[in-house]
């Protein structure tokens, strides 16, 4: 199959731009047996960040919405917790505290981020993996995006889902490699992206086997935070191959994008949220300043939400 850049049935939510042409040219080159850049099926590995790359992360990451509800309920049941972070911010609706914690992290101060991670660990501590999965699945069924008012299934980026589908058709194995929590993503990735849970790589809480109950339970501590330089490490430990295509949107994705570029023929996509057209995706560079700055030097292909995407969300 020749992936003509002008063919409207290929990546229909993408505009006919050099970015779309570069994606199609890359896929054609690595899947055409007659091409000098041909890559065997077992080496066609693609990795994508999740929040801000495959679905919206504004006004807050989806998992934070889930955690706010958990912390609010916990603080209501135990008023003594309402004076401690992150329960205090959740109970008072002080969402700015969470944003400030992330900002301090990027500025080199992880004091509030450690408090936040402690709250994340406490939210699932003692629960079995099945109990946690059921709680997260219930959230996905009932929750609505805080601004758009739609189910989270409708806040995926349609162009990126189309890209994943096209890669599937060309026998790529696609993985999610995210700073988001692995087991929070797993209940939805098959339905939303067509990516099975065993191909989800992310931040993880520590786990323990409960022999008496014959279940695996979450321990109240972080096992690892899958961001920045840990992403290539986790890709190698989980996949055993260097990807040939990677997609991200933030400073924490730089090492993953560069890791993919170590392949003889590769494509590194950096999603830039520059959309100011009122299509539901607010423009922002915060948290991506370094990635955007080094993109030309590293040869990242910058995906402009404003210019390269004809629509942002399904049904839009």
mmCIF file of C-alpha atoms in Angstrom:
data_model
loop_
_atom_site.group_PDB
_atom_site.id
_atom_site.type_symbol
_atom_site.label_atom_id
_atom_site.label_comp_id
_atom_site.label_asym_id
_atom_site.label_seq_id
_atom_site.Cartn_x
_atom_site.Cartn_y
_atom_site.Cartn_z
ATOM 1 C CA UNK A 1 0.000 0.000 0.000
ATOM 2 C CA UNK A 2 1.361 3.392 -0.991
ATOM 3 C CA UNK A 3 0.561 5.953 1.682
ATOM 4 C CA UNK A 4 -0.059 8.959 -0.556
ATOM 5 C CA UNK A 5 0.051 12.214 1.448
ATOM 6 C CA UNK A 6 -2.991 13.436 -0.486
ATOM 7 C CA UNK A 7 -5.105 10.352 0.275
ATOM 8 C CA UNK A 8 -7.934 11.656 2.550
ATOM 9 C CA UNK A 9 -8.779 8.195 3.926
ATOM 10 C CA UNK A 10 -5.325 8.013 5.558
ATOM 11 C CA UNK A 11 -5.163 9.954 8.851
ATOM 12 C CA UNK A 12 -8.366 11.892 8.043
ATOM 13 C CA UNK A 13 -8.141 14.168 11.097
ATOM 14 C CA UNK A 14 -4.709 15.384 9.986
ATOM 15 C CA UNK A 15 -4.365 18.290 7.606
ATOM 16 C CA UNK A 16 -2.326 17.877 4.433
ATOM 17 C CA UNK A 17 0.848 19.375 5.902
ATOM 18 C CA UNK A 18 4.564 18.454 5.840
ATOM 19 C CA UNK A 19 4.095 16.813 9.251
ATOM 20 C CA UNK A 20 1.456 14.413 7.950
ATOM 21 C CA UNK A 21 3.573 13.749 4.859
ATOM 22 C CA UNK A 22 6.597 12.976 7.059
ATOM 23 C CA UNK A 23 4.599 10.448 9.089
ATOM 24 C CA UNK A 24 3.268 8.696 6.000
ATOM 25 C CA UNK A 25 6.675 8.670 4.334
ATOM 26 C CA UNK A 26 8.262 7.154 7.415
ATOM 27 C CA UNK A 27 5.672 4.381 7.760
ATOM 28 C CA UNK A 28 5.913 3.565 4.064
ATOM 29 C CA UNK A 29 9.717 3.488 4.165
ATOM 30 C CA UNK A 30 9.987 1.117 7.130
ATOM 31 C CA UNK A 31 7.229 -1.260 5.972
ATOM 32 C CA UNK A 32 8.028 -1.558 2.253
ATOM 33 C CA UNK A 33 10.215 -4.665 1.697
ATOM 34 C CA UNK A 34 11.799 -2.963 -1.322
ATOM 35 C CA UNK A 35 12.849 0.079 0.731
ATOM 36 C CA UNK A 36 16.441 0.430 1.985
ATOM 37 C CA UNK A 37 14.911 1.524 5.305
ATOM 38 C CA UNK A 38 12.716 -1.581 5.657
ATOM 39 C CA UNK A 39 12.288 -2.734 9.266
ATOM 40 C CA UNK A 40 11.197 -6.316 10.040
ATOM 41 C CA UNK A 41 7.880 -6.704 11.813
ATOM 42 C CA UNK A 42 9.396 -7.794 15.115
ATOM 43 C CA UNK A 43 11.408 -4.561 15.313
ATOM 44 C CA UNK A 44 8.516 -2.195 14.550
ATOM 45 C CA UNK A 45 8.045 -0.745 18.009
ATOM 46 C CA UNK A 46 6.287 2.572 18.679
ATOM 47 C CA UNK A 47 5.999 4.270 22.063
ATOM 48 C CA UNK A 48 3.754 7.136 23.127
ATOM 49 C CA UNK A 49 3.392 9.232 26.221
ATOM 50 C CA UNK A 50 -0.227 9.450 27.381
ATOM 51 C CA UNK A 51 -1.211 12.697 29.149
ATOM 52 C CA UNK A 52 -1.019 15.565 26.677
ATOM 53 C CA UNK A 53 0.043 13.234 23.863
ATOM 54 C CA UNK A 54 -2.848 10.800 23.397
ATOM 55 C CA UNK A 55 -5.514 12.665 25.373
ATOM 56 C CA UNK A 56 -6.024 15.995 27.057
ATOM 57 C CA UNK A 57 -4.225 16.801 30.302
ATOM 58 C CA UNK A 58 -5.885 20.147 30.976
ATOM 59 C CA UNK A 59 -7.176 21.609 33.238
ATOM 60 C CA UNK A 60 -5.513 18.742 35.128
ATOM 61 C CA UNK A 61 -4.336 15.207 34.369
ATOM 62 C CA UNK A 62 -7.220 12.749 34.464
ATOM 63 C CA UNK A 63 -5.711 10.745 37.307
ATOM 64 C CA UNK A 64 -5.578 13.861 39.457
ATOM 65 C CA UNK A 65 -9.335 14.255 38.944
ATOM 66 C CA UNK A 66 -9.780 10.677 40.189
ATOM 67 C CA UNK A 67 -7.458 11.229 43.145
ATOM 68 C CA UNK A 68 -9.189 14.457 44.161
ATOM 69 C CA UNK A 69 -12.418 12.524 44.590
ATOM 70 C CA UNK A 70 -10.654 9.827 46.609
ATOM 71 C CA UNK A 71 -8.886 12.353 48.850
ATOM 72 C CA UNK A 72 -12.049 14.415 49.335
ATOM 73 C CA UNK A 73 -13.976 11.333 50.483
ATOM 74 C CA UNK A 74 -11.105 10.273 52.751
ATOM 75 C CA UNK A 75 -10.927 13.719 54.367
ATOM 76 C CA UNK A 76 -14.690 13.722 54.911
ATOM 77 C CA UNK A 77 -14.454 10.346 56.677
ATOM 78 C CA UNK A 78 -11.449 11.459 58.785
ATOM 79 C CA UNK A 79 -11.566 15.230 59.493
ATOM 80 C CA UNK A 80 -8.047 15.138 60.980
ATOM 81 C CA UNK A 81 -6.710 14.558 57.473
ATOM 82 C CA UNK A 82 -8.411 17.707 56.205
ATOM 83 C CA UNK A 83 -5.520 19.779 57.590
ATOM 84 C CA UNK A 84 -2.859 17.782 55.739
ATOM 85 C CA UNK A 85 -1.884 17.945 52.098
ATOM 86 C CA UNK A 86 -3.008 16.768 49.647
ATOM 87 C CA UNK A 87 -6.301 16.106 51.485
ATOM 88 C CA UNK A 88 -6.605 19.753 52.547
ATOM 89 C CA UNK A 89 -6.368 21.019 48.969
ATOM 90 C CA UNK A 90 -8.844 18.391 47.777
ATOM 91 C CA UNK A 91 -11.343 19.165 50.542
ATOM 92 C CA UNK A 92 -11.089 22.913 49.948
ATOM 93 C CA UNK A 93 -11.033 22.688 46.167
ATOM 94 C CA UNK A 94 -7.625 24.388 46.150
ATOM 95 C CA UNK A 95 -6.543 23.060 42.786
ATOM 96 C CA UNK A 96 -3.833 25.712 42.526
ATOM 97 C CA UNK A 97 -1.826 23.829 45.168
ATOM 98 C CA UNK A 98 -1.456 20.856 42.847
ATOM 99 C CA UNK A 99 -0.285 23.018 39.964
ATOM 100 C CA UNK A 100 2.175 24.771 42.265
ATOM 101 C CA UNK A 101 3.587 21.403 43.379
ATOM 102 C CA UNK A 102 4.311 20.496 39.759
ATOM 103 C CA UNK A 103 5.781 23.937 39.059
ATOM 104 C CA UNK A 104 8.105 23.567 42.049
ATOM 105 C CA UNK A 105 9.185 20.172 40.695
ATOM 106 C CA UNK A 106 10.232 21.715 37.381
ATOM 107 C CA UNK A 107 12.067 24.417 39.355
ATOM 108 C CA UNK A 108 14.051 21.763 41.207
ATOM 109 C CA UNK A 109 12.033 21.637 44.470
ATOM 110 C CA UNK A 110 10.304 18.279 44.954
ATOM 111 C CA UNK A 111 9.076 18.882 48.518
ATOM 112 C CA UNK A 112 5.402 19.242 47.623
ATOM 113 C CA UNK A 113 5.665 16.644 44.859
ATOM 114 C CA UNK A 114 6.825 14.080 47.427
ATOM 115 C CA UNK A 115 3.780 14.955 49.552
ATOM 116 C CA UNK A 116 1.606 14.542 46.479
ATOM 117 C CA UNK A 117 3.149 11.174 45.599
ATOM 118 C CA UNK A 118 2.627 10.082 49.194
ATOM 119 C CA UNK A 119 -1.050 10.876 48.801
ATOM 120 C CA UNK A 120 -1.143 8.918 45.558
ATOM 121 C CA UNK A 121 0.387 5.892 47.276
ATOM 122 C CA UNK A 122 -2.015 6.151 50.205
ATOM 123 C CA UNK A 123 -5.037 6.241 47.878
ATOM 124 C CA UNK A 124 -4.459 2.661 46.737
ATOM 125 C CA UNK A 125 -2.554 1.234 49.727
ATOM 126 C CA UNK A 126 -3.927 -2.103 50.866
ATOM 127 C CA UNK A 127 -6.250 -2.520 47.900
ATOM 128 C CA UNK A 128 -5.894 -5.537 45.654
ATOM 129 C CA UNK A 129 -5.103 -4.933 42.012
ATOM 130 C CA UNK A 130 -8.612 -6.109 41.141
ATOM 131 C CA UNK A 131 -10.242 -3.719 43.645
ATOM 132 C CA UNK A 132 -8.246 -0.785 42.342
ATOM 133 C CA UNK A 133 -9.032 -1.661 38.724
ATOM 134 C CA UNK A 134 -12.753 -1.787 39.568
ATOM 135 C CA UNK A 135 -12.582 1.625 41.268
ATOM 136 C CA UNK A 136 -10.777 3.191 38.308
ATOM 137 C CA UNK A 137 -13.161 1.570 35.811
ATOM 138 C CA UNK A 138 -16.125 3.023 37.725
ATOM 139 C CA UNK A 139 -14.501 6.459 37.526
ATOM 140 C CA UNK A 140 -14.114 6.173 33.762
ATOM 141 C CA UNK A 141 -17.772 5.164 33.404
ATOM 142 C CA UNK A 142 -19.127 8.041 35.490
ATOM 143 C CA UNK A 143 -16.685 10.968 35.412
ATOM 144 C CA UNK A 144 -16.902 13.883 33.038
ATOM 145 C CA UNK A 145 -14.130 16.190 31.878
ATOM 146 C CA UNK A 146 -14.100 19.243 34.136
ATOM 147 C CA UNK A 147 -14.282 21.749 31.258
ATOM 148 C CA UNK A 148 -15.676 19.915 28.242
ATOM 149 C CA UNK A 149 -18.327 18.067 30.258
ATOM 150 C CA UNK A 150 -17.885 14.941 28.129
ATOM 151 C CA UNK A 151 -16.890 11.415 29.172
ATOM 152 C CA UNK A 152 -13.133 10.944 29.196
ATOM 153 C CA UNK A 153 -13.470 8.520 26.284
ATOM 154 C CA UNK A 154 -14.284 11.575 24.161
ATOM 155 C CA UNK A 155 -11.225 13.538 25.262
ATOM 156 C CA UNK A 156 -8.707 11.378 23.412
ATOM 157 C CA UNK A 157 -6.964 13.125 20.536
ATOM 158 C CA UNK A 158 -8.598 11.792 17.374
ATOM 159 C CA UNK A 159 -5.494 12.329 15.171
ATOM 160 C CA UNK A 160 -3.293 10.339 17.542
ATOM 161 C CA UNK A 161 -5.778 7.467 17.778
ATOM 162 C CA UNK A 162 -5.848 7.390 13.970
ATOM 163 C CA UNK A 163 -2.056 7.230 13.963
ATOM 164 C CA UNK A 164 -2.098 4.270 16.363
ATOM 165 C CA UNK A 165 -4.667 2.499 14.171
ATOM 166 C CA UNK A 166 -2.507 3.039 11.087
ATOM 167 C CA UNK A 167 0.533 1.668 12.898
ATOM 168 C CA UNK A 168 -1.492 -1.380 13.925
ATOM 169 C CA UNK A 169 -2.417 -1.953 10.298
ATOM 170 C CA UNK A 170 1.290 -1.930 9.432
ATOM 171 C CA UNK A 171 2.171 -4.458 12.125
ATOM 172 C CA UNK A 172 3.732 -2.136 14.674
ATOM 173 C CA UNK A 173 3.610 -3.037 18.352
ATOM 174 C CA UNK A 174 2.531 0.130 20.111
ATOM 175 C CA UNK A 175 3.204 0.859 23.783
ATOM 176 C CA UNK A 176 2.148 3.603 26.150
ATOM 177 C CA UNK A 177 5.126 4.870 28.157
ATOM 178 C CA UNK A 178 3.866 7.486 30.561
ATOM 179 C CA UNK A 179 4.654 9.320 33.756
ATOM 180 C CA UNK A 180 1.049 8.540 34.649
ATOM 181 C CA UNK A 181 0.346 5.545 36.834
ATOM 182 C CA UNK A 182 0.389 2.263 34.928
ATOM 183 C CA UNK A 183 -2.603 0.658 36.647
ATOM 184 C CA UNK A 184 -4.720 3.803 36.347
ATOM 185 C CA UNK A 185 -4.289 3.671 32.571
ATOM 186 C CA UNK A 186 -4.732 -0.060 32.061
ATOM 187 C CA UNK A 187 -8.542 -0.194 32.547
ATOM 188 C CA UNK A 188 -9.105 2.128 29.574
ATOM 189 C CA UNK A 189 -6.284 1.677 27.059
ATOM 190 C CA UNK A 190 -7.878 -1.201 25.127
ATOM 191 C CA UNK A 191 -11.177 0.630 24.630
ATOM 192 C CA UNK A 192 -9.733 4.088 24.034
ATOM 193 C CA UNK A 193 -6.643 3.288 21.959
ATOM 194 C CA UNK A 194 -6.724 -0.406 21.126
ATOM 195 C CA UNK A 195 -3.558 -0.903 23.194
ATOM 196 C CA UNK A 196 -3.767 -3.943 25.522
ATOM 197 C CA UNK A 197 -2.890 -3.525 29.220
ATOM 198 C CA UNK A 198 0.304 -5.573 28.920
ATOM 199 C CA UNK A 199 1.693 -2.837 26.657
ATOM 200 C CA UNK A 200 1.212 -0.087 29.222
ATOM 201 C CA UNK A 201 4.412 1.140 30.865
ATOM 202 C CA UNK A 202 4.074 3.804 33.524
ATOM 203 C CA UNK A 203 4.710 4.972 37.046
ATOM 204 C CA UNK A 204 3.974 2.213 39.555
ATOM 205 C CA UNK A 205 3.229 1.794 43.225
ATOM 206 C CA UNK A 206 5.028 -0.954 45.108
ATOM 207 C CA UNK A 207 3.212 -4.291 45.129
ATOM 208 C CA UNK A 208 3.057 -7.163 47.613
ATOM 209 C CA UNK A 209 1.641 -10.660 47.344
ATOM 210 C CA UNK A 210 -0.966 -11.528 49.991
ATOM 211 C CA UNK A 211 -0.579 -15.288 50.238
ATOM 212 C CA UNK A 212 -3.591 -15.825 52.497
ATOM 213 C CA UNK A 213 -5.999 -13.971 50.218
ATOM 214 C CA UNK A 214 -4.109 -15.011 47.076
ATOM 215 C CA UNK A 215 -4.117 -11.471 45.679
ATOM 216 C CA UNK A 216 -1.560 -8.814 44.847
ATOM 217 C CA UNK A 217 -1.961 -5.639 46.932
ATOM 218 C CA UNK A 218 -0.583 -2.131 46.718
ATOM 219 C CA UNK A 219 1.947 -1.052 49.305
ATOM 220 C CA UNK A 220 1.930 2.579 50.539
ATOM 221 C CA UNK A 221 5.019 3.635 48.628
ATOM 222 C CA UNK A 222 6.175 4.460 45.143
ATOM 223 C CA UNK A 223 8.088 1.801 43.222
ATOM 224 C CA UNK A 224 9.295 4.073 40.399
ATOM 225 C CA UNK A 225 8.360 7.336 38.664
ATOM 226 C CA UNK A 226 8.394 6.706 34.923
ATOM 227 C CA UNK A 227 9.540 10.057 33.575
ATOM 228 C CA UNK A 228 12.584 11.659 31.993
ATOM 229 C CA UNK A 229 15.655 9.401 31.805
ATOM 230 C CA UNK A 230 13.770 6.498 33.348
ATOM 231 C CA UNK A 231 11.558 6.180 30.265
ATOM 232 C CA UNK A 232 14.280 4.648 28.039
ATOM 233 C CA UNK A 233 15.246 2.347 30.915
ATOM 234 C CA UNK A 234 11.674 1.153 31.358
ATOM 235 C CA UNK A 235 11.217 0.730 27.606
ATOM 236 C CA UNK A 236 14.268 -1.494 27.422
ATOM 237 C CA UNK A 237 13.345 -3.515 30.518
ATOM 238 C CA UNK A 238 9.761 -4.074 29.344
ATOM 239 C CA UNK A 239 10.147 -4.276 25.573
ATOM 240 C CA UNK A 240 13.743 -5.360 25.018
ATOM 241 C CA UNK A 241 14.021 -3.243 21.888
ATOM 242 C CA UNK A 242 14.747 0.338 20.960
ATOM 243 C CA UNK A 243 11.602 1.927 19.441
ATOM 244 C CA UNK A 244 11.699 3.338 15.940
ATOM 245 C CA UNK A 245 8.839 5.785 16.548
ATOM 246 C CA UNK A 246 8.150 7.803 19.684
ATOM 247 C CA UNK A 247 5.605 10.485 20.512
ATOM 248 C CA UNK A 248 5.543 12.851 23.475
ATOM 249 C CA UNK A 249 4.641 16.394 24.441
ATOM 250 C CA UNK A 250 6.753 17.473 27.396
ATOM 251 C CA UNK A 251 10.253 17.988 28.758
ATOM 252 C CA UNK A 252 10.030 14.594 30.444
ATOM 253 C CA UNK A 253 9.675 12.953 27.038
ATOM 254 C CA UNK A 254 12.988 14.213 25.623
ATOM 255 C CA UNK A 255 15.007 11.117 26.631
ATOM 256 C CA UNK A 256 12.360 8.795 25.145
ATOM 257 C CA UNK A 257 12.308 10.699 21.846
ATOM 258 C CA UNK A 258 16.095 10.671 21.661
ATOM 259 C CA UNK A 259 16.204 6.969 22.537
ATOM 260 C CA UNK A 260 14.049 6.224 19.495
ATOM 261 C CA UNK A 261 16.398 8.270 17.361
ATOM 262 C CA UNK A 262 19.161 5.780 18.061
ATOM 263 C CA UNK A 263 17.502 3.494 15.518
ATOM 264 C CA UNK A 264 18.855 3.617 11.928
ATOM 265 C CA UNK A 265 15.533 5.034 10.691
ATOM 266 C CA UNK A 266 13.293 6.735 13.253
ATOM 267 C CA UNK A 267 10.600 9.330 13.803
ATOM 268 C CA UNK A 268 10.302 11.430 16.978
ATOM 269 C CA UNK A 269 7.032 13.354 17.283
ATOM 270 C CA UNK A 270 6.593 16.246 19.713
ATOM 271 C CA UNK A 271 2.975 17.377 20.128
ATOM 272 C CA UNK A 272 2.842 21.161 20.548
ATOM 273 C CA UNK A 273 -0.319 22.525 22.141
ATOM 274 C CA UNK A 274 -0.463 25.810 20.241
ATOM 275 C CA UNK A 275 -4.169 25.663 19.427
ATOM 276 C CA UNK A 276 -5.992 28.959 19.989
ATOM 277 C CA UNK A 277 -8.914 28.311 17.658
ATOM 278 C CA UNK A 278 -11.488 27.369 20.291
ATOM 279 C CA UNK A 279 -11.619 23.680 19.342
ATOM 280 C CA UNK A 280 -11.356 22.610 22.989
ATOM 281 C CA UNK A 281 -7.580 22.312 23.315
ATOM 282 C CA UNK A 282 -6.141 25.252 25.206
ATOM 283 C CA UNK A 283 -2.697 26.465 24.114
ATOM 284 C CA UNK A 284 0.205 25.997 26.525
ATOM 285 C CA UNK A 285 3.968 25.560 26.463
ATOM 286 C CA UNK A 286 4.472 25.152 30.208
ATOM 287 C CA UNK A 287 6.324 21.937 30.920
ATOM 288 C CA UNK A 288 7.408 21.662 27.287
ATOM 289 C CA UNK A 289 9.734 24.654 27.018
ATOM 290 C CA UNK A 290 12.932 22.603 26.938
ATOM 291 C CA UNK A 291 11.520 20.069 24.471
ATOM 292 C CA UNK A 292 10.405 22.806 22.075
ATOM 293 C CA UNK A 293 13.754 24.553 22.440
ATOM 294 C CA UNK A 294 15.843 21.481 21.567
ATOM 295 C CA UNK A 295 13.453 20.117 18.921
ATOM 296 C CA UNK A 296 15.295 21.635 15.919
ATOM 297 C CA UNK A 297 18.713 20.491 17.116
ATOM 298 C CA UNK A 298 17.538 16.960 17.796
ATOM 299 C CA UNK A 299 15.405 16.708 14.679
ATOM 300 C CA UNK A 300 12.103 16.197 16.472
ATOM 301 C CA UNK A 301 9.075 16.524 14.193
ATOM 302 C CA UNK A 302 6.873 19.079 15.944
ATOM 303 C CA UNK A 303 3.156 18.359 15.591
ATOM 304 C CA UNK A 304 1.226 21.627 15.694
ATOM 305 C CA UNK A 305 -2.240 21.045 17.138
ATOM 306 C CA UNK A 306 -3.336 24.297 15.496
ATOM 307 C CA UNK A 307 -1.909 23.691 12.027
ATOM 308 C CA UNK A 308 -1.537 19.910 11.630
ATOM 309 C CA UNK A 309 -4.826 18.684 13.107
ATOM 310 C CA UNK A 310 -8.145 19.274 11.387
ATOM 311 C CA UNK A 311 -10.012 18.261 14.533
ATOM 312 C CA UNK A 312 -8.871 17.548 18.062
ATOM 313 C CA UNK A 313 -11.497 15.294 19.643
ATOM 314 C CA UNK A 314 -13.727 12.503 18.254
ATOM 315 C CA UNK A 315 -17.004 13.824 16.932
ATOM 316 C CA UNK A 316 -15.755 17.404 16.885
#
